[in-house]
Amino acid sequence: MQVIDDPVAARRWVHERQREGKRIGLVPTMGALHDGHLSLVQASRAECDATVVTIYVNPTQFGPNEDFQKYPRTLERDLEQLRAREVALVFTPSDAVMYPPGFSTYVEPPAVARRWEGEHRPGHFRGVATVVMKLFNIIPADVAFFGQKDYQQTRVVLRMVEDLNIPVQIKVCPTVREDDGLAMSSRNQYLSAEERRRATALYRGLQAGRAALEQGTGSPHAVCQAVRQVLIDAGINDIDYIALADPESLEPLEVARPPAVLLVAARVGGTRLIDNVVIPKY
Ligand code: AMP
């Protein structure tokens, strides 16, 4: 496994393998790897000849009062896990390389970035779109793998790739959960034991909402209320949003009918968690 922090060397590495006819898979991450990230690596290994993982905590997608400074950084452990999974290349750029003095070009994210995370984390998707675009240019992979865990992010990336004619195929992989349903996240490390127990309410709430939707009687408001009740019962009061939305546009549904995505963002203690379930058309 090679570890490279220079964009020119990384791009050369990819081009050399593509010239040999190899299909290259890309898994962008911010590190602090868990089984959710590793499921993307496995998906890439299953369909590509060589997998590239990027590890970069991207400062431009964090707001001024967010957790950029304290975000977990566990590079040595991450590299061990990737080595064990026969990843071919890990790209670990520095801030100085990604955002050198004078850097001032950003990607204006698509309309699907406007609501939900976009509203509660101003500038977040501008940072995401910009860094993902940069990573696609540095690692010109054939396929890139993203997790459904960050549902709105997948819609932003899919739209950007289409709108800007980026020659990469996007694959969205299912959310990997702990046994009790909590979606795996690098931020789960921030939770105390008691908060960790309460955090299971996010997924339980989403399931209650899905059940309300599938019973077919409720309005979108009633579906969201079903989610809210489970959160409130677990003592989670600091809720950024609960939304029943169109799975493509992410606009709120006017009628509670699949296909839909049910999205939630809430703080458990000081830790902001997000989760979602997609309810396909019957
Ligand atoms: P992050 O390191 O949080 O930026 O995540 C890197 C990639 O891993 C993104 O595409 C995430 O959606 C994906 N990911 C994070 N958590 C999970 C999970 N629990 N299941 C599946 N994919 C995940």
CSV table of C-alpha atoms and ligand atoms in Angstrom, one decimal:
chain,number,residue,atom,x,y,z
A,1,MET,CA,0.0,0.0,0.0
A,2,GLN,CA,1.4,3.4,-1.0
A,3,VAL,CA,0.7,6.5,1.1
A,4,ILE,CA,1.1,9.7,-1.0
A,5,ASP,CA,0.5,13.3,0.1
A,6,ASP,CA,1.4,15.0,-3.2
A,7,PRO,CA,-1.4,15.5,-5.7
A,8,VAL,CA,0.8,15.4,-8.8
A,9,ALA,CA,2.3,12.0,-7.7
A,10,ALA,CA,-1.2,10.7,-6.8
A,11,ARG,CA,-2.6,11.6,-10.2
A,12,ARG,CA,0.3,10.0,-11.9
A,13,TRP,CA,-0.2,6.8,-9.9
A,14,VAL,CA,-3.8,6.7,-11.1
A,15,HIS,CA,-3.0,7.4,-14.7
A,16,GLU,CA,-0.3,4.7,-14.8
A,17,ARG,CA,-2.7,2.1,-13.6
A,18,GLN,CA,-5.5,3.3,-16.0
A,19,ARG,CA,-3.1,3.0,-18.9
A,20,GLU,CA,-2.7,-0.7,-17.9
A,21,GLY,CA,-6.5,-1.0,-18.2
A,22,LYS,CA,-7.2,-1.0,-14.5
A,23,ARG,CA,-10.5,0.2,-13.1
A,24,ILE,CA,-9.8,2.5,-10.2
A,25,GLY,CA,-12.2,3.0,-7.2
A,26,LEU,CA,-12.1,6.1,-5.0
A,27,VAL,CA,-13.3,6.2,-1.4
A,28,PRO,CA,-13.1,9.8,0.0
A,29,THR,CA,-13.1,10.0,3.9
A,30,MET,CA,-12.1,12.2,6.7
A,31,GLY,CA,-10.4,9.3,8.5
A,32,ALA,CA,-11.2,8.0,12.0
A,33,LEU,CA,-12.3,5.0,10.0
A,34,HIS,CA,-15.0,2.6,11.2
A,35,ASP,CA,-17.0,-0.3,9.6
A,36,GLY,CA,-19.1,2.3,7.6
A,37,HIS,CA,-16.0,3.5,5.8
A,38,LEU,CA,-14.7,0.0,5.4
A,39,SER,CA,-17.9,-1.1,3.7
A,40,LEU,CA,-17.2,1.4,1.0
A,41,VAL,CA,-13.7,0.0,0.7
A,42,GLN,CA,-15.1,-3.5,0.3
A,43,ALA,CA,-17.6,-2.3,-2.3
A,44,SER,CA,-14.8,-0.7,-4.3
A,45,ARG,CA,-12.6,-3.8,-4.0
A,46,ALA,CA,-15.4,-6.0,-5.2
A,47,GLU,CA,-15.8,-4.0,-8.5
A,48,CYS,CA,-12.5,-2.3,-9.1
A,49,ASP,CA,-8.9,-3.5,-9.8
A,50,ALA,CA,-7.4,-1.0,-7.4
A,51,THR,CA,-8.9,1.1,-4.5
A,52,VAL,CA,-7.7,4.6,-3.5
A,53,VAL,CA,-8.8,5.9,-0.1
A,54,THR,CA,-8.4,9.6,0.7
A,55,ILE,CA,-8.1,10.8,4.3
A,56,TYR,CA,-8.5,14.5,4.7
A,57,VAL,CA,-10.3,16.5,7.4
A,58,ASN,CA,-11.5,19.3,5.1
A,59,PRO,CA,-11.6,22.6,6.9
A,60,THR,CA,-13.9,24.4,4.4
A,61,GLN,CA,-16.9,22.1,5.2
A,62,PHE,CA,-16.8,23.0,8.9
A,63,GLY,CA,-18.5,26.1,10.3
A,64,PRO,CA,-16.7,28.4,12.7
A,65,ASN,CA,-18.4,26.9,15.7
A,66,GLU,CA,-18.1,23.3,14.6
A,67,ASP,CA,-15.8,20.5,15.6
A,68,PHE,CA,-12.9,20.9,13.1
A,69,GLN,CA,-10.2,21.2,15.8
A,70,LYS,CA,-11.4,18.3,17.9
A,71,TYR,CA,-12.5,16.0,15.0
A,72,PRO,CA,-10.8,12.6,15.7
A,73,ARG,CA,-7.6,12.0,13.8
A,74,THR,CA,-6.3,8.4,14.0
A,75,LEU,CA,-4.0,8.2,10.9
A,76,GLU,CA,-1.8,5.3,12.0
A,77,ARG,CA,-4.7,3.1,13.0
A,78,ASP,CA,-6.6,4.1,9.8
A,79,LEU,CA,-3.6,3.1,7.6
A,80,GLU,CA,-3.3,-0.3,9.4
A,81,GLN,CA,-7.0,-1.0,8.7
A,82,LEU,CA,-6.6,0.0,5.0
A,83,ARG,CA,-3.4,-2.1,4.7
A,84,ALA,CA,-5.3,-5.1,6.0
A,85,ARG,CA,-7.9,-4.6,3.3
A,86,GLU,CA,-5.3,-4.4,0.5
A,87,VAL,CA,-6.0,-0.8,-0.4
A,88,ALA,CA,-3.6,0.2,-3.1
A,89,LEU,CA,-3.1,3.9,-2.4
A,90,VAL,CA,-4.0,6.3,0.4
A,91,PHE,CA,-3.9,10.0,-0.4
A,92,THR,CA,-3.3,12.1,2.8
A,93,PRO,CA,-2.8,15.7,1.7
A,94,SER,CA,-2.0,18.6,4.0
A,95,ASP,CA,-4.1,21.8,4.3
A,96,ALA,CA,-1.2,23.6,2.7
A,97,VAL,CA,-1.4,21.5,-0.4
A,98,MET,CA,-5.2,21.5,-0.6
A,99,TYR,CA,-5.7,25.2,0.2
A,100,PRO,CA,-2.4,27.0,-0.5
A,101,PRO,CA,-2.1,30.8,0.0
A,102,GLY,CA,-4.2,32.5,-2.6
A,103,PHE,CA,-6.7,29.7,-3.0
A,104,SER,CA,-10.1,31.3,-3.8
A,105,THR,CA,-12.1,29.2,-6.2
A,106,TYR,CA,-15.2,27.3,-4.8
A,107,VAL,CA,-17.9,25.1,-6.3
A,108,GLU,CA,-21.4,26.7,-5.9
A,109,PRO,CA,-23.4,23.7,-4.7
A,110,PRO,CA,-26.6,22.6,-6.5
A,111,ALA,CA,-30.2,23.5,-5.3
A,112,VAL,CA,-30.5,20.2,-3.5
A,113,ALA,CA,-27.9,21.5,-1.0
A,114,ARG,CA,-30.2,24.3,0.1
A,115,ARG,CA,-32.4,22.7,2.8
A,116,TRP,CA,-31.8,20.6,5.9
A,117,GLU,CA,-28.0,20.3,6.4
A,118,GLY,CA,-27.5,23.3,4.1
A,119,GLU,CA,-29.8,25.5,6.3
A,120,HIS,CA,-28.3,24.3,9.6
A,121,ARG,CA,-24.6,24.3,8.4
A,122,PRO,CA,-24.2,27.3,6.2
A,123,GLY,CA,-21.3,26.9,3.8
A,124,HIS,CA,-21.0,23.1,4.5
A,125,PHE,CA,-22.0,21.9,1.1
A,126,ARG,CA,-19.9,24.6,-0.6
A,127,GLY,CA,-16.9,23.1,1.2
A,128,VAL,CA,-18.0,19.5,0.4
A,129,ALA,CA,-18.6,20.2,-3.3
A,130,THR,CA,-15.3,22.0,-3.5
A,131,VAL,CA,-13.2,19.3,-1.9
A,132,VAL,CA,-14.9,16.5,-3.7
A,133,MET,CA,-14.3,18.3,-7.0
A,134,LYS,CA,-10.6,18.7,-6.1
A,135,LEU,CA,-10.4,15.0,-5.1
A,136,PHE,CA,-12.0,13.9,-8.3
A,137,ASN,CA,-9.4,16.0,-10.2
A,138,ILE,CA,-6.5,14.7,-8.2
A,139,ILE,CA,-7.7,11.0,-8.2
A,140,PRO,CA,-9.4,10.7,-11.6
A,141,ALA,CA,-11.1,7.4,-10.6
A,142,ASP,CA,-13.6,5.4,-12.7
A,143,VAL,CA,-16.0,5.0,-9.7
A,144,ALA,CA,-16.4,6.8,-6.4
A,145,PHE,CA,-18.1,5.3,-3.4
A,146,PHE,CA,-20.2,7.3,-0.9
A,147,GLY,CA,-22.4,6.3,2.1
A,148,GLN,CA,-26.2,6.7,2.3
A,149,LYS,CA,-25.5,7.8,5.9
A,150,ASP,CA,-24.9,11.3,4.5
A,151,TYR,CA,-27.9,11.2,2.2
A,152,GLN,CA,-28.1,14.9,1.2
A,153,GLN,CA,-24.3,14.8,0.4
A,154,THR,CA,-24.9,11.9,-2.0
A,155,ARG,CA,-27.6,14.0,-3.8
A,156,VAL,CA,-25.2,17.0,-3.9
A,157,VAL,CA,-22.4,14.9,-5.4
A,158,LEU,CA,-24.6,13.1,-7.9
A,159,ARG,CA,-26.0,16.5,-9.1
A,160,MET,CA,-22.6,18.1,-9.3
A,161,VAL,CA,-21.2,15.2,-11.3
A,162,GLU,CA,-24.1,15.5,-13.7
A,163,ASP,CA,-24.1,19.3,-14.0
A,164,LEU,CA,-20.4,19.6,-14.4
A,165,ASN,CA,-19.9,16.6,-16.7
A,166,ILE,CA,-17.4,15.0,-14.3
A,167,PRO,CA,-16.3,11.7,-15.8
A,168,VAL,CA,-16.8,9.5,-12.7
A,169,GLN,CA,-19.5,7.0,-11.8
A,170,ILE,CA,-21.0,7.5,-8.3
A,171,LYS,CA,-22.1,4.5,-6.2
A,172,VAL,CA,-24.1,5.0,-3.0
A,173,CYS,CA,-23.7,2.2,-0.4
A,174,PRO,CA,-26.1,1.4,2.5
A,175,THR,CA,-25.7,2.8,6.0
A,176,VAL,CA,-23.8,0.5,8.3
A,177,ARG,CA,-25.2,0.4,11.8
A,178,GLU,CA,-24.3,-0.8,15.2
A,179,ASP,CA,-26.3,-3.8,16.5
A,180,ASP,CA,-28.7,-1.4,18.3
A,181,GLY,CA,-29.3,0.6,15.1
A,182,LEU,CA,-27.2,3.6,15.7
A,183,ALA,CA,-25.6,4.6,12.4
A,184,MET,CA,-21.8,4.4,12.6
A,185,SER,CA,-20.1,7.8,12.7
A,186,SER,CA,-16.7,9.1,13.6
A,187,ARG,CA,-18.6,11.5,15.9
A,188,ASN,CA,-20.1,8.7,17.9
A,189,GLN,CA,-16.8,8.7,19.8
A,190,TYR,CA,-17.8,12.0,21.4
A,191,LEU,CA,-20.8,10.4,23.2
A,192,SER,CA,-20.7,9.4,26.9
A,193,ALA,CA,-22.1,6.0,27.7
A,194,GLU,CA,-25.4,7.5,28.7
A,195,GLU,CA,-25.6,9.6,25.5
A,196,ARG,CA,-24.7,6.6,23.5
A,197,ARG,CA,-27.7,4.8,24.8
A,198,ARG,CA,-30.0,7.7,24.1
A,199,ALA,CA,-28.6,8.1,20.6
A,200,THR,CA,-30.4,4.9,19.5
A,201,ALA,CA,-33.6,7.0,19.5
A,202,LEU,CA,-32.6,8.5,16.2
A,203,TYR,CA,-33.0,5.2,14.3
A,204,ARG,CA,-35.9,4.1,16.5
A,205,GLY,CA,-37.6,7.4,15.6
A,206,LEU,CA,-37.0,6.9,11.9
A,207,GLN,CA,-38.5,3.4,12.1
A,208,ALA,CA,-41.5,4.8,13.9
A,209,GLY,CA,-41.9,7.4,11.1
A,210,ARG,CA,-41.5,4.8,8.5
A,211,ALA,CA,-44.2,2.7,10.1
A,212,ALA,CA,-46.5,5.8,10.3
A,213,LEU,CA,-45.9,6.4,6.6
A,214,GLU,CA,-46.5,2.8,5.6
A,215,GLN,CA,-49.8,2.7,7.5
A,216,GLY,CA,-50.8,5.2,4.9
A,217,THR,CA,-53.0,7.4,7.0
A,218,GLY,CA,-50.8,10.2,8.2
A,219,SER,CA,-49.7,13.5,6.7
A,220,PRO,CA,-46.0,14.3,6.4
A,221,HIS,CA,-46.4,16.3,9.6
A,222,ALA,CA,-47.8,13.2,11.4
A,223,VAL,CA,-44.9,11.1,10.1
A,224,CYS,CA,-42.4,13.6,11.4
A,225,GLN,CA,-44.3,13.9,14.7
A,226,ALA,CA,-44.0,10.1,15.1
A,227,VAL,CA,-40.2,10.5,14.8
A,228,ARG,CA,-40.2,13.5,17.1
A,229,GLN,CA,-42.1,11.7,19.9
A,230,VAL,CA,-39.4,8.9,20.1
A,231,LEU,CA,-36.6,11.6,20.3
A,232,ILE,CA,-38.5,13.5,23.0
A,233,ASP,CA,-39.2,10.4,25.0
A,234,ALA,CA,-35.4,9.6,24.9
A,235,GLY,CA,-34.7,13.2,26.2
A,236,ILE,CA,-33.4,14.4,22.9
A,237,ASN,CA,-34.9,17.9,22.7
A,238,ASP,CA,-32.3,19.7,20.6
A,239,ILE,CA,-33.6,18.8,17.1
A,240,ASP,CA,-32.3,20.6,14.1
A,241,TYR,CA,-34.9,19.1,11.7
A,242,ILE,CA,-37.0,16.1,11.0
A,243,ALA,CA,-38.1,16.0,7.4
A,244,LEU,CA,-40.1,13.8,5.0
A,245,ALA,CA,-38.7,14.7,1.6
A,246,ASP,CA,-38.6,13.7,-2.1
A,247,PRO,CA,-35.6,11.4,-2.4
A,248,GLU,CA,-34.2,13.2,-5.4
A,249,SER,CA,-34.9,16.9,-4.9
A,250,LEU,CA,-35.1,16.8,-1.1
A,251,GLU,CA,-38.0,19.1,-1.2
A,252,PRO,CA,-40.6,18.4,1.6
A,253,LEU,CA,-43.3,16.0,0.5
A,254,GLU,CA,-46.8,17.4,0.4
A,255,VAL,CA,-48.4,14.0,0.6
A,256,ALA,CA,-47.0,11.2,2.8
A,257,ARG,CA,-46.4,8.7,0.0
A,258,PRO,CA,-43.3,6.7,-1.1
A,259,PRO,CA,-40.8,7.1,-2.6
A,260,ALA,CA,-39.5,9.3,0.3
A,261,VAL,CA,-36.5,9.9,2.4
A,262,LEU,CA,-37.0,10.6,6.1
A,263,LEU,CA,-34.2,12.7,7.5
A,264,VAL,CA,-33.2,13.7,11.0
A,265,ALA,CA,-30.5,15.8,12.7
A,266,ALA,CA,-30.3,16.3,16.4
A,267,ARG,CA,-27.9,17.0,19.2
A,268,VAL,CA,-27.3,14.3,21.9
A,269,GLY,CA,-25.5,16.1,24.6
A,270,GLY,CA,-23.1,18.3,22.6
A,271,THR,CA,-22.8,15.9,19.7
A,272,ARG,CA,-24.7,16.6,16.5
A,273,LEU,CA,-25.9,13.4,14.8
A,274,ILE,CA,-27.7,12.8,11.5
A,275,ASP,CA,-29.5,9.7,10.1
A,276,ASN,CA,-32.0,8.8,7.4
A,277,VAL,CA,-34.1,6.0,5.9
A,278,VAL,CA,-35.2,5.8,2.3
A,279,ILE,CA,-38.7,4.4,1.8
A,280,PRO,CA,-38.9,3.1,-1.8
A,281,LYS,CA,-42.0,3.2,-3.9
A,282,TYR,CA,-44.0,0.0,-3.2
B,1,AMP,P1,-16.7,10.9,6.5
B,1,AMP,O1,-15.3,10.4,6.9
B,1,AMP,O2,-17.6,11.1,7.6
B,1,AMP,O3,-16.6,12.1,5.6
B,1,AMP,O4,-17.3,9.8,5.6
B,1,AMP,C1,-16.7,9.3,4.4
B,1,AMP,C2,-17.7,8.4,3.7
B,1,AMP,O5,-18.1,7.3,4.5
B,1,AMP,C3,-18.9,9.2,3.3
B,1,AMP,O6,-19.3,8.8,1.9
B,1,AMP,C4,-19.9,8.8,4.3
B,1,AMP,O7,-21.3,8.8,3.8
B,1,AMP,C5,-19.5,7.3,4.5
B,1,AMP,N1,-20.0,6.8,5.8
B,1,AMP,C6,-19.9,7.4,7.0
B,1,AMP,N2,-20.5,6.7,7.9
B,1,AMP,C7,-21.1,5.6,7.2
B,1,AMP,C8,-21.9,4.5,7.7
B,1,AMP,N3,-22.3,4.4,8.9
B,1,AMP,N4,-22.3,3.7,6.7
B,1,AMP,C9,-22.0,3.8,5.4
B,1,AMP,N5,-21.2,4.8,5.0
B,1,AMP,C10,-20.8,5.7,5.9
